[in-house]
Short mmCIF file of C-alpha atoms and ligand atoms in Angstrom, two decimals:
data_model
loop_
_atom_site.label_atom_id
_atom_site.label_comp_id
_atom_site.label_asym_id
_atom_site.label_seq_id
_atom_site.Cartn_x
_atom_site.Cartn_y
_atom_site.Cartn_z
CA MET A 636 -5.98 22.00 27.18
CA SER A 637 -3.60 23.76 24.88
CA LYS A 638 -4.14 22.70 21.35
CA ASN A 639 -1.51 24.67 19.57
CA LYS A 640 0.55 21.77 18.42
CA VAL A 641 -0.74 19.80 15.56
CA ARG A 642 -1.29 16.26 16.67
CA VAL A 643 -2.97 13.53 14.44
CA ARG A 644 -3.42 9.98 14.54
CA PHE A 645 -3.82 6.83 12.57
CA ALA A 646 -6.02 4.47 14.31
CA PRO A 647 -6.51 1.14 12.59
CA SER A 648 -8.58 -1.83 13.57
CA PRO A 649 -6.35 -4.91 13.65
CA THR A 650 -8.83 -6.72 11.41
CA GLY A 651 -6.51 -7.97 8.88
CA PRO A 652 -3.81 -6.63 6.53
CA LEU A 653 -3.63 -3.03 6.05
CA HIS A 654 -5.33 -2.10 2.87
CA ILE A 655 -3.52 0.29 0.45
CA GLY A 656 -6.08 3.02 1.09
CA GLY A 657 -5.27 2.86 4.96
CA VAL A 658 -1.69 3.24 3.92
CA ARG A 659 -2.71 6.51 1.94
CA THR A 660 -4.51 7.68 4.97
CA ALA A 661 -1.49 7.07 7.07
CA LEU A 662 0.81 8.76 4.77
CA TYR A 663 -1.37 11.84 4.58
CA ASN A 664 -1.52 12.05 8.24
CA TYR A 665 2.31 11.84 8.36
CA LEU A 666 2.92 14.37 5.70
CA PHE A 667 0.37 16.87 7.51
CA ALA A 668 2.11 16.23 10.80
CA ARG A 669 5.57 16.70 9.47
CA LYS A 670 4.56 19.88 7.37
CA ASN A 671 3.12 21.46 10.61
CA GLY A 672 5.86 20.39 12.89
CA GLY A 673 3.34 18.23 14.60
CA GLU A 674 3.05 14.69 15.90
CA LEU A 675 1.52 11.56 14.54
CA VAL A 676 0.07 8.88 17.04
CA PHE A 677 -0.41 5.08 16.34
CA ARG A 678 -3.41 3.89 18.16
CA ILE A 679 -4.88 0.55 17.71
CA GLU A 680 -8.91 0.39 17.80
CA ASP A 681 -9.49 -3.24 18.88
CA THR A 682 -12.74 -2.93 20.75
CA ASP A 683 -14.44 -5.35 18.41
CA SER A 684 -13.00 -8.42 19.67
CA SER A 685 -15.00 -10.62 17.17
CA ARG A 686 -12.86 -9.06 14.31
CA PHE A 687 -9.56 -9.27 15.94
CA VAL A 688 -7.01 -11.05 13.64
CA PRO A 689 -3.70 -12.09 15.39
CA GLY A 690 -0.70 -10.72 13.60
CA ALA A 691 -2.46 -7.78 12.02
CA GLU A 692 -0.92 -5.24 14.50
CA ASP A 693 2.59 -6.35 13.81
CA TYR A 694 1.90 -6.38 10.02
CA ILE A 695 0.82 -2.88 10.15
CA ILE A 696 3.92 -1.62 12.17
CA GLU A 697 6.35 -3.49 9.84
CA SER A 698 4.53 -2.02 6.79
CA PHE A 699 5.13 1.60 8.01
CA LYS A 700 8.73 0.68 8.96
CA TRP A 701 9.14 -0.45 5.40
CA LEU A 702 7.59 2.58 3.89
CA GLY A 703 9.41 5.21 6.17
CA ILE A 704 6.40 6.54 7.61
CA GLN A 705 7.33 7.23 11.36
CA PHE A 706 5.19 7.68 14.27
CA ASP A 707 6.07 9.82 17.14
CA GLU A 708 3.94 7.91 19.65
CA GLY A 709 1.64 5.05 20.11
CA VAL A 710 1.52 1.29 20.16
CA SER A 711 5.24 0.02 19.98
CA PHE A 712 6.54 3.63 19.97
CA GLY A 713 5.68 4.88 23.64
CA GLY A 714 4.59 8.26 24.70
CA ASP A 715 2.71 9.83 27.63
CA HIS A 716 -0.85 9.59 26.35
CA GLY A 717 -0.94 5.67 26.57
CA PRO A 718 -1.80 3.10 26.76
CA TYR A 719 -2.53 3.20 22.91
CA ARG A 720 -4.44 0.01 22.47
CA GLN A 721 -7.92 0.65 23.13
CA SER A 722 -8.61 -2.90 24.60
CA GLU A 723 -6.07 -1.58 27.52
CA ARG A 724 -8.29 1.46 28.16
CA ARG A 725 -11.59 0.02 29.49
CA ASP A 726 -11.58 1.65 32.78
CA ILE A 727 -11.09 5.14 30.93
CA TYR A 728 -13.97 4.47 28.77
CA LYS A 729 -16.34 3.43 31.83
CA LYS A 730 -15.78 6.70 33.36
CA TYR A 731 -16.74 8.62 30.28
CA VAL A 732 -19.86 6.33 29.78
CA LYS A 733 -21.00 7.10 33.19
CA GLN A 734 -20.56 10.91 32.59
CA LEU A 735 -23.02 10.82 29.61
CA LEU A 736 -25.34 8.56 31.77
CA ASP A 737 -25.24 10.96 34.68
CA ALA A 738 -25.76 13.92 32.48
CA ASN A 739 -28.87 12.26 31.02
CA LYS A 740 -27.22 12.17 27.51
CA ALA A 741 -27.20 8.51 27.32
CA TYR A 742 -29.23 5.67 28.41
CA ILE A 743 -29.17 2.06 29.36
CA ALA A 744 -31.17 -0.24 27.10
CA PHE A 745 -31.94 -3.94 27.95
CA ASP A 746 -33.74 -5.01 24.70
CA THR A 747 -32.57 -8.40 23.63
CA PRO A 748 -31.88 -9.18 19.94
CA GLU A 749 -35.15 -11.13 19.86
CA GLU A 750 -36.85 -8.10 21.12
CA LEU A 751 -35.18 -5.90 18.71
CA ASP A 752 -35.97 -8.38 15.86
CA ALA A 753 -39.57 -8.38 16.76
CA LYS A 754 -39.84 -4.57 16.70
CA ARG A 755 -38.27 -4.57 13.18
CA GLN A 756 -41.04 -7.00 12.06
CA GLU A 757 -43.63 -4.79 13.83
CA ILE A 758 -42.57 -1.19 12.58
CA GLU A 759 -41.32 -0.70 9.01
CA ASN A 760 -37.90 0.89 8.89
CA PHE A 761 -37.53 0.51 12.39
CA GLN A 762 -34.89 2.67 14.10
CA TYR A 763 -33.92 2.94 17.73
CA ASP A 764 -34.22 6.82 18.17
CA ALA A 765 -36.42 9.53 19.64
CA SER A 766 -39.50 8.14 17.92
CA THR A 767 -39.37 4.67 19.31
CA ARG A 768 -37.10 4.66 22.49
CA GLY A 769 -40.32 5.31 24.47
CA MET A 770 -41.58 1.86 23.57
CA MET A 771 -38.33 0.10 24.29
CA ARG A 772 -37.03 -1.54 27.52
CA ASN A 773 -34.65 1.06 28.65
CA SER A 774 -33.74 3.48 31.56
CA LEU A 775 -36.18 5.96 30.03
CA THR A 776 -39.12 3.61 30.40
CA LEU A 777 -38.20 1.66 33.24
CA SER A 778 -37.96 2.93 36.82
CA LYS A 779 -34.86 3.52 38.54
CA GLU A 780 -35.50 0.51 40.91
CA GLU A 781 -36.29 -1.71 37.81
CA VAL A 782 -33.03 -0.81 36.12
CA ASP A 783 -30.89 -1.37 39.22
CA ALA A 784 -32.60 -4.68 39.81
CA LEU A 785 -31.89 -5.85 36.21
CA ILE A 786 -28.26 -4.82 36.44
CA ALA A 787 -27.84 -6.60 39.73
CA GLU A 788 -29.44 -9.70 38.18
CA GLY A 789 -26.70 -9.87 35.67
CA LYS A 790 -28.89 -8.95 32.72
CA GLN A 791 -26.83 -7.58 29.69
CA TYR A 792 -27.34 -4.15 28.36
CA VAL A 793 -25.92 -1.57 26.20
CA VAL A 794 -25.66 2.23 26.68
CA ARG A 795 -27.16 4.14 23.96
CA PHE A 796 -26.58 7.80 22.76
CA LYS A 797 -29.70 10.05 23.30
CA ILE A 798 -29.88 12.03 20.19
CA GLU A 799 -32.35 14.93 20.09
CA PRO A 800 -34.12 14.84 16.60
CA GLY A 801 -34.68 17.87 14.39
CA ARG A 802 -31.40 19.41 14.67
CA GLU A 803 -29.24 20.41 11.55
CA ILE A 804 -25.81 19.27 12.48
CA HIS A 805 -22.72 20.73 10.54
CA VAL A 806 -19.50 19.11 10.11
CA GLN A 807 -16.72 21.61 8.96
CA ASP A 808 -14.55 19.45 6.74
CA ILE A 809 -11.24 20.90 5.40
CA ILE A 810 -11.68 18.93 2.11
CA ARG A 811 -15.29 19.03 1.65
CA GLY A 812 -16.33 22.24 3.42
CA ASP A 813 -19.67 22.51 5.40
CA VAL A 814 -21.38 18.96 5.44
CA SER A 815 -24.75 18.87 7.15
CA ILE A 816 -27.58 16.59 8.08
CA ASN A 817 -30.54 16.38 10.15
CA SER A 818 -30.13 14.64 13.43
CA SER A 819 -33.50 12.93 12.92
CA ILE A 820 -32.04 10.47 10.52
CA LEU A 821 -29.56 9.16 13.15
CA ASP A 822 -30.44 6.42 15.41
CA ASP A 823 -29.46 6.10 19.26
CA LYS A 824 -25.94 4.68 18.65
CA VAL A 825 -24.75 1.97 21.02
CA LEU A 826 -21.77 3.46 23.06
CA TYR A 827 -21.03 0.58 25.32
CA LYS A 828 -21.89 -3.03 25.72
CA SER A 829 -21.97 -4.78 29.01
CA ALA A 830 -21.37 -8.03 27.69
CA ASP A 831 -17.72 -7.31 26.85
CA GLU A 832 -17.34 -4.23 29.09
CA LEU A 833 -16.00 -2.49 26.02
CA PRO A 834 -17.02 0.79 24.20
CA THR A 835 -18.06 0.78 20.80
CA TYR A 836 -15.83 2.34 17.99
CA HIS A 837 -17.49 5.68 18.22
CA LEU A 838 -17.21 6.32 21.96
CA ALA A 839 -13.71 4.95 22.11
CA ASN A 840 -12.77 7.11 19.09
CA ILE A 841 -14.06 10.32 20.53
CA VAL A 842 -12.80 9.88 23.97
CA ASP A 843 -9.16 8.87 22.70
CA ASP A 844 -9.02 11.88 20.28
CA HIS A 845 -9.78 14.03 23.16
CA LEU A 846 -7.55 12.55 25.62
CA MET A 847 -4.65 12.30 23.24
CA GLU A 848 -5.15 15.85 22.22
CA ILE A 849 -5.87 15.18 18.64
CA THR A 850 -6.27 18.41 16.54
CA HIS A 851 -7.13 16.98 13.12
CA VAL A 852 -9.00 13.80 12.19
CA ILE A 853 -7.74 12.72 8.65
CA ARG A 854 -9.33 9.60 7.47
CA GLY A 855 -11.12 7.92 4.55
CA GLU A 856 -14.38 9.07 2.91
CA GLU A 857 -16.04 5.97 4.58
CA TRP A 858 -15.93 7.47 7.85
CA LEU A 859 -17.81 10.72 6.88
CA PRO A 860 -21.30 9.28 7.70
CA SER A 861 -19.92 8.92 11.59
CA ALA A 862 -18.76 12.48 11.61
CA PRO A 863 -22.06 14.09 12.59
CA LEU A 864 -22.52 11.76 15.39
CA HIS A 865 -19.05 12.51 16.36
CA VAL A 866 -19.73 16.09 16.62
CA LEU A 867 -22.75 15.41 18.82
CA LEU A 868 -20.57 13.33 21.11
CA TYR A 869 -18.02 16.05 21.58
CA GLU A 870 -20.82 18.54 22.48
CA ALA A 871 -22.26 16.06 24.83
CA PHE A 872 -18.90 15.71 26.61
CA GLY A 873 -18.52 19.47 26.72
CA TRP A 874 -15.38 19.44 24.39
CA ALA A 875 -16.88 21.35 21.36
CA ASP A 876 -14.22 24.02 21.69
CA THR A 877 -11.37 21.54 21.27
CA MET A 878 -13.00 19.37 18.72
CA PRO A 879 -10.40 18.26 16.03
CA ARG A 880 -10.84 19.47 12.60
CA PHE A 881 -12.08 16.78 10.14
CA ALA A 882 -10.50 16.06 6.70
CA HIS A 883 -12.23 13.03 4.98
CA LEU A 884 -10.06 11.85 2.07
CA PRO A 885 -11.49 10.82 -1.31
CA LEU A 886 -12.18 7.32 -2.10
CA LEU A 887 -9.64 5.18 -3.93
CA LEU A 888 -11.60 3.91 -7.15
CA LYS A 889 -11.35 0.72 -9.23
CA PRO A 890 -8.68 1.12 -11.97
CA VAL A 891 -11.60 0.50 -14.54
CA GLY A 892 -15.06 0.77 -14.04
CA ASN A 893 -17.16 2.27 -11.22
CA GLY A 894 -16.86 1.84 -7.50
CA LYS A 895 -14.22 1.55 -4.79
CA LEU A 896 -11.11 -0.24 -5.17
CA SER A 897 -11.25 -3.84 -3.75
CA LYS A 898 -8.94 -6.77 -3.38
CA ARG A 899 -10.80 -8.62 -6.23
CA ASP A 900 -9.64 -5.69 -8.63
CA GLY A 901 -6.14 -6.48 -7.68
CA ASP A 902 -6.42 -10.22 -8.10
CA LYS A 903 -8.01 -9.80 -11.44
CA LEU A 904 -5.45 -7.31 -12.97
CA GLY A 905 -2.52 -8.50 -11.12
CA PHE A 906 -1.72 -5.73 -8.62
CA PRO A 907 -1.24 -5.98 -4.84
CA VAL A 908 -3.64 -3.96 -2.54
CA PHE A 909 -1.46 -4.56 0.52
CA PRO A 910 1.82 -3.16 1.41
CA LEU A 911 3.31 -6.46 2.39
CA GLU A 912 2.57 -9.95 1.64
CA TRP A 913 -0.06 -11.23 4.10
CA HIS A 914 -0.54 -14.86 5.08
CA ASP A 915 -4.10 -15.32 6.41
CA PRO A 916 -3.57 -17.01 9.74
CA LYS A 917 -7.14 -18.72 9.41
CA SER A 918 -7.41 -19.73 5.84
CA GLY A 919 -3.75 -19.84 5.06
CA ASP A 920 -4.36 -17.77 2.01
CA ILE A 921 -1.66 -15.62 0.61
CA SER A 922 -2.10 -12.20 -0.68
CA SER A 923 0.49 -10.36 -2.53
CA GLY A 924 2.25 -7.29 -1.18
CA TYR A 925 3.98 -4.45 -2.80
CA ARG A 926 7.38 -5.29 -1.10
CA GLU A 927 7.57 -8.73 -2.09
CA LYS A 928 6.38 -7.92 -5.77
CA GLY A 929 9.58 -5.69 -5.95
CA TYR A 930 8.23 -2.15 -5.53
CA LEU A 931 10.54 0.20 -3.84
CA PRO A 932 9.12 1.96 -0.76
CA GLN A 933 9.83 5.55 -2.12
CA ALA A 934 7.96 4.59 -5.22
CA VAL A 935 4.86 3.23 -3.56
CA VAL A 936 4.75 6.39 -1.18
CA ASN A 937 5.18 8.76 -4.12
CA PHE A 938 2.34 6.94 -6.13
CA LEU A 939 0.06 6.89 -3.03
CA ALA A 940 0.63 10.61 -2.36
CA LEU A 941 -0.74 11.57 -5.54
CA LEU A 942 -3.90 9.51 -5.23
CA GLY A 943 -6.13 12.39 -4.12
CA TRP A 944 -3.62 15.22 -3.92
CA ASN A 945 -1.32 17.09 -6.27
CA PRO A 946 1.17 19.90 -5.79
CA GLY A 947 -0.58 22.12 -7.89
CA ASN A 948 1.51 21.74 -10.92
CA ASP A 949 2.60 18.54 -12.94
CA GLN A 950 5.54 17.55 -10.82
CA GLU A 951 5.43 13.81 -10.18
CA ILE A 952 8.51 12.67 -8.84
CA MET A 953 8.90 13.72 -5.23
CA THR A 954 10.89 12.47 -2.38
CA MET A 955 9.30 12.26 1.11
CA ASP A 956 11.01 15.69 2.14
CA GLU A 957 9.57 17.41 -0.97
CA LEU A 958 6.07 15.77 -0.38
CA VAL A 959 6.13 17.06 3.33
CA ASN A 960 7.17 20.44 1.92
CA LEU A 961 4.48 20.60 -0.65
CA PHE A 962 1.59 18.92 1.09
CA ASP A 963 -1.55 20.90 1.72
CA LEU A 964 -4.62 19.11 3.03
CA SER A 965 -6.96 21.90 1.57
CA LYS A 966 -5.66 20.96 -1.80
CA CYS A 967 -6.84 17.26 -1.72
CA SER A 968 -9.68 16.52 -4.11
CA LYS A 969 -13.37 15.59 -3.07
CA SER A 970 -13.75 13.21 -5.85
CA GLY A 971 -12.50 9.80 -5.77
CA ALA A 972 -9.10 8.98 -7.01
CA ARG A 973 -8.81 6.37 -9.78
CA PHE A 974 -6.20 3.60 -8.65
CA ASP A 975 -4.20 3.52 -11.72
CA TYR A 976 -1.85 0.67 -10.90
CA GLN A 977 0.14 1.16 -14.25
CA LYS A 978 1.26 4.36 -12.85
CA GLY A 979 2.40 2.65 -9.75
CA ILE A 980 4.69 0.49 -12.12
CA TRP A 981 5.88 3.75 -13.87
CA PHE A 982 7.07 5.16 -10.51
CA ASN A 983 8.80 1.91 -9.75
CA HIS A 984 10.61 2.27 -12.94
CA GLN A 985 11.62 5.91 -12.18
CA TYR A 986 12.75 5.14 -8.70
CA LEU A 987 14.75 1.72 -9.86
CA LEU A 988 16.53 3.76 -12.50
CA GLN A 989 17.51 6.58 -9.94
CA GLN A 990 19.26 3.93 -7.83
CA ASP A 991 22.72 2.94 -7.91
CA ASN A 992 23.26 -0.21 -9.89
CA MET A 993 24.60 -1.77 -6.66
CA ALA A 994 21.23 -1.22 -5.07
CA TRP A 995 19.75 -3.76 -7.70
CA THR A 996 22.03 -6.54 -6.71
CA PRO A 997 20.68 -7.93 -3.62
CA ALA A 998 17.13 -8.69 -5.20
CA PHE A 999 18.94 -9.67 -8.55
CA ASP A 1000 21.33 -12.00 -6.69
CA LYS A 1001 18.26 -13.82 -5.13
CA ILE A 1002 16.70 -14.44 -8.44
CA LEU A 1003 20.08 -15.82 -9.70
CA LYS A 1004 20.45 -18.08 -6.82
CA GLU A 1005 16.84 -19.27 -7.29
CA ASN A 1006 18.00 -20.14 -10.92
CA GLY A 1007 21.02 -22.15 -9.50
CA ILE A 1008 23.47 -19.24 -10.39
CA GLU A 1009 26.39 -17.90 -8.33
CA SER A 1010 27.66 -14.42 -9.18
CA THR A 1011 29.07 -11.49 -7.51
CA PRO A 1012 27.54 -8.17 -6.70
CA GLU A 1013 30.16 -6.49 -9.00
CA ARG A 1014 29.31 -8.48 -12.01
CA GLU A 1015 25.53 -8.22 -11.42
CA ALA A 1016 25.85 -4.63 -11.41
CA GLN A 1017 27.63 -4.69 -14.72
CA VAL A 1018 24.63 -6.47 -16.07
CA VAL A 1019 22.32 -4.03 -14.46
CA GLU A 1020 24.31 -1.18 -16.23
CA MET A 1021 24.08 -2.84 -19.57
CA MET A 1022 20.31 -3.93 -19.39
CA LYS A 1023 18.39 -1.51 -17.20
CA THR A 1024 17.27 0.79 -20.02
CA LYS A 1025 15.85 -2.07 -22.01
CA VAL A 1026 12.19 -2.72 -22.88
CA ILE A 1027 10.54 -6.02 -21.90
CA GLU A 1028 7.64 -7.59 -23.53
CA TYR A 1029 4.76 -8.94 -21.58
CA VAL A 1030 1.41 -10.42 -21.82
CA ASP A 1031 -1.49 -8.31 -20.11
CA ASN A 1032 -4.65 -9.50 -18.58
CA ASP A 1033 -6.33 -9.65 -21.83
CA ASN A 1034 -3.58 -11.75 -23.38
CA ASN A 1035 -2.34 -8.73 -25.42
CA LYS A 1036 1.52 -8.39 -26.06
CA LYS A 1037 2.71 -5.35 -24.63
CA LYS A 1038 6.04 -3.63 -23.94
CA ARG A 1039 7.16 -1.63 -21.01
CA ASN A 1040 10.39 -0.24 -19.52
CA ILE A 1041 12.15 -2.57 -16.87
CA SER A 1042 10.20 -1.64 -13.65
CA PHE A 1043 11.29 -4.41 -11.47
CA VAL A 1044 14.47 -6.10 -10.42
CA SER A 1045 12.83 -9.26 -11.69
CA ASP A 1046 12.23 -8.00 -15.04
CA LEU A 1047 16.00 -8.19 -15.81
CA TRP A 1048 16.15 -12.06 -15.55
CA PRO A 1049 14.44 -12.95 -18.77
CA LEU A 1050 16.30 -10.29 -20.36
CA ALA A 1051 19.59 -11.02 -18.89
CA LYS A 1052 19.78 -14.84 -18.62
CA PHE A 1053 22.37 -15.22 -21.18
CA PHE A 1054 24.98 -13.31 -19.34
CA PHE A 1055 24.98 -16.27 -16.99
CA VAL A 1056 23.88 -19.17 -18.93
CA ALA A 1057 24.97 -20.29 -22.45
CA PRO A 1058 21.85 -20.12 -24.81
CA GLU A 1059 20.18 -22.90 -26.56
CA TYR A 1060 20.22 -22.45 -30.22
CA ASP A 1061 17.12 -22.61 -32.23
CA LYS A 1062 17.44 -23.04 -36.02
CA GLU A 1063 13.99 -21.75 -36.36
CA ASP A 1064 14.47 -18.61 -34.50
CA LYS A 1065 13.82 -15.85 -37.03
CA PHE A 1066 16.86 -13.97 -36.21
CA VAL A 1067 18.94 -17.12 -36.44
CA ARG A 1068 17.36 -17.96 -39.79
CA LYS A 1069 18.21 -14.52 -41.26
CA ASN A 1070 21.66 -14.46 -39.85
CA TRP A 1071 23.04 -17.86 -39.76
CA LYS A 1072 23.86 -18.67 -43.55
CA GLU A 1073 25.90 -21.62 -45.14
CA ASP A 1074 29.35 -19.87 -44.65
CA THR A 1075 28.73 -18.55 -41.28
CA ALA A 1076 30.27 -21.28 -39.50
CA ALA A 1077 33.56 -20.65 -41.53
CA ASP A 1078 33.37 -17.10 -40.58
CA MET A 1079 33.01 -17.73 -37.06
CA GLN A 1080 35.61 -20.10 -36.85
CA GLU A 1081 37.98 -17.38 -38.29
CA LEU A 1082 36.71 -14.94 -35.69
CA ALA A 1083 37.45 -17.41 -33.07
CA VAL A 1084 41.01 -17.66 -34.29
CA VAL A 1085 41.42 -13.82 -34.14
CA LEU A 1086 39.98 -13.81 -30.50
CA SER A 1087 41.92 -16.70 -29.36
CA GLY A 1088 45.07 -14.89 -29.81
CA LEU A 1089 44.06 -12.24 -27.26
CA THR A 1090 45.44 -12.08 -23.88
CA ASP A 1091 43.62 -8.95 -22.83
CA PHE A 1092 40.05 -9.30 -23.49
CA SER A 1093 38.84 -5.82 -22.74
CA VAL A 1094 36.52 -3.82 -25.13
CA GLU A 1095 39.43 -1.87 -26.48
CA SER A 1096 41.72 -4.97 -27.03
CA GLN A 1097 39.09 -7.02 -28.87
CA LYS A 1098 38.23 -4.12 -31.16
CA ALA A 1099 41.91 -3.70 -31.97
CA ALA A 1100 41.98 -7.13 -33.08
CA VAL A 1101 38.59 -7.62 -34.68
CA ASP A 1102 38.33 -4.29 -36.45
CA PRO A 1103 41.43 -4.90 -38.91
CA TRP A 1104 40.11 -8.41 -39.57
CA VAL A 1105 36.76 -7.02 -40.42
CA GLU A 1106 38.38 -4.41 -42.59
CA GLN A 1107 40.60 -6.99 -44.49
CA THR A 1108 37.92 -9.61 -45.10
CA GLY A 1109 35.00 -7.37 -45.49
CA LYS A 1110 33.11 -9.86 -43.52
CA ARG A 1111 29.95 -8.88 -41.44
CA PRO A 1112 30.35 -11.06 -38.18
CA TRP A 1113 28.10 -9.15 -35.95
CA ASN A 1114 24.54 -10.72 -36.08
CA ALA A 1115 25.98 -14.30 -36.14
CA TRP A 1116 28.22 -13.54 -33.48
CA ARG A 1117 25.48 -12.25 -31.54
CA VAL A 1118 23.38 -15.40 -32.28
CA ALA A 1119 26.43 -17.37 -30.87
CA LEU A 1120 26.42 -15.36 -27.60
CA VAL A 1121 22.90 -14.74 -26.99
CA GLY A 1122 20.93 -17.43 -29.01
CA THR A 1123 18.92 -14.54 -30.81
CA GLY A 1124 18.91 -10.89 -31.76
CA GLN A 1125 19.06 -9.30 -28.18
CA GLY A 1126 21.43 -8.06 -25.85
CA PRO A 1127 23.74 -5.28 -25.09
CA ASP A 1128 26.74 -3.75 -26.91
CA MET A 1129 28.77 -6.93 -28.39
CA TYR A 1130 32.05 -6.01 -27.04
CA GLU A 1131 30.69 -5.20 -23.65
CA LEU A 1132 28.93 -8.46 -23.68
CA THR A 1133 32.07 -10.53 -24.56
CA ALA A 1134 34.13 -8.45 -22.24
CA PHE A 1135 31.78 -9.56 -19.38
CA LEU A 1136 31.64 -13.15 -20.56
CA GLY A 1137 35.48 -13.39 -20.91
CA LYS A 1138 37.58 -15.29 -23.46
CA GLU A 1139 36.98 -18.72 -22.55
CA GLU A 1140 33.05 -18.44 -22.46
CA THR A 1141 33.01 -16.34 -25.68
CA LEU A 1142 35.06 -18.92 -27.59
CA ASN A 1143 32.90 -21.79 -25.97
CA ARG A 1144 29.68 -20.22 -27.26
CA ILE A 1145 31.02 -19.55 -30.70
CA GLN A 1146 32.13 -23.18 -30.95
CA SER A 1147 28.72 -24.36 -29.64
CA ALA A 1148 26.76 -22.26 -31.97
CA ILE A 1149 28.92 -23.85 -34.75
CA ASN A 1150 28.16 -27.26 -33.41
CA ALA A 1151 24.39 -26.62 -33.12
CA LEU A 1152 23.78 -24.53 -36.26
CA GLY A 1153 26.34 -25.97 -38.61
N1 LIG B 2009 -10.60 2.33 13.43
C1 LIG B 2009 -11.11 3.06 12.43
C2 LIG B 2009 -10.39 2.54 11.23
O1 LIG B 2009 -10.30 1.32 11.23
C3 LIG B 2009 -10.65 4.57 12.59
C4 LIG B 2009 -11.33 5.44 11.93
C5 LIG B 2009 -10.99 6.76 12.21
O2 LIG B 2009 -9.81 7.32 11.68
O3 LIG B 2009 -11.78 7.50 12.87
O4 LIG B 2009 -10.03 2.97 10.08
#
């Protein structure tokens, strides 16, 4: 089997929505494949039917579509190493289980759950291994006739891997270097269960990686403990010389405190841990997703790419193509990567501002519609131009008032409402109190007269009319004028705002303010 071409795979189990850590794993596989002119396979590991969740597979496929992570073959993509769903590969696994049994590298075990429990009671730290298998009910202790009879009777059994003790097993990991453990600490793992005629993860994973000609296994650190067993399985099958190379990625850590990132951290601090919103089919619970929260896929990709890897300098903003170019598996860190979700927000801000104003408008228009406002993309884009570099105030999880740059399209609405809806006037507003004085109404009346004479309401035309009036009268209409238009001391350049609102609306607001504030 030629193993020249890099082939990697992402092999999720469809047990629920894809966690953001899984997205990072897939991304690194994608970057590695592209960088090396290789191929990325999408395999579904669904041999544990008890954990199957309907909709999970489609969810995962949709997530990658959104993120721009493309697969070359696999479930829903086709290819000539299929089928790519493990539940459709039963017969293939049976053949390989038999191979191990025939070679005496695996054995059949009939111990019932009750018998196993009894042994656990009897022997402290019981483990099914070389030290105990001789006292159990299996094909090593029973005669061939007894075994055949039990199977003929329809007794359930499992196939266990016969691990020889006392051997130092070495895993060569691209990120971690040489990782070794002694085989004596491993138990005789179950590889196959007659009950559902399905292999376990370990067997299916190894057989498929072999048959699908996988050259590199890039996966999360949580799978590192399985790697020594996998090395032994490759050997047992006689595939040691084409064994894939391993790379176990660092854990994603909680934003604060110790331990790995969990959904609860996201719930507590208010950030998603899933790429797309997920509706749990059983409980009906909804978990938030990056897409629905208003993140751009490029921002999510860029943010995730830097969780456990960096290009070796402090470059942060990178397109997918740049990431592919720069990516280097051996530069991934061993230690866990803190999930700094604020950094994710920062990335979104960066990518949002790189966009064309028009690209903001579908999401902005949706928000406007939700608030009963009809507008046009052109007008919305004008508002984006005037407001996108503003700062918003928000309350953080500890109830502290904070400020940040506009980072989501939805940040615009509270800041830009007045473009679309006349403000309510509040006499107690600090800015109003300071700037709306006794003679303000009269000044505003005069200003209204100046403006009402205009037919052209462009910035230049307004300036040409208002500036001489300001000069002659020495009046300072700006802050009160702003109150009339915005309700307080915010907003863009005054003339840009009035040009946007138009003459009628500008004059209406001035009149309303006079009526309300006197
Ligand atoms: N099915 C495993 C998962 O859910 C795959 C682990 C591996 O990549 O070997 O992540």
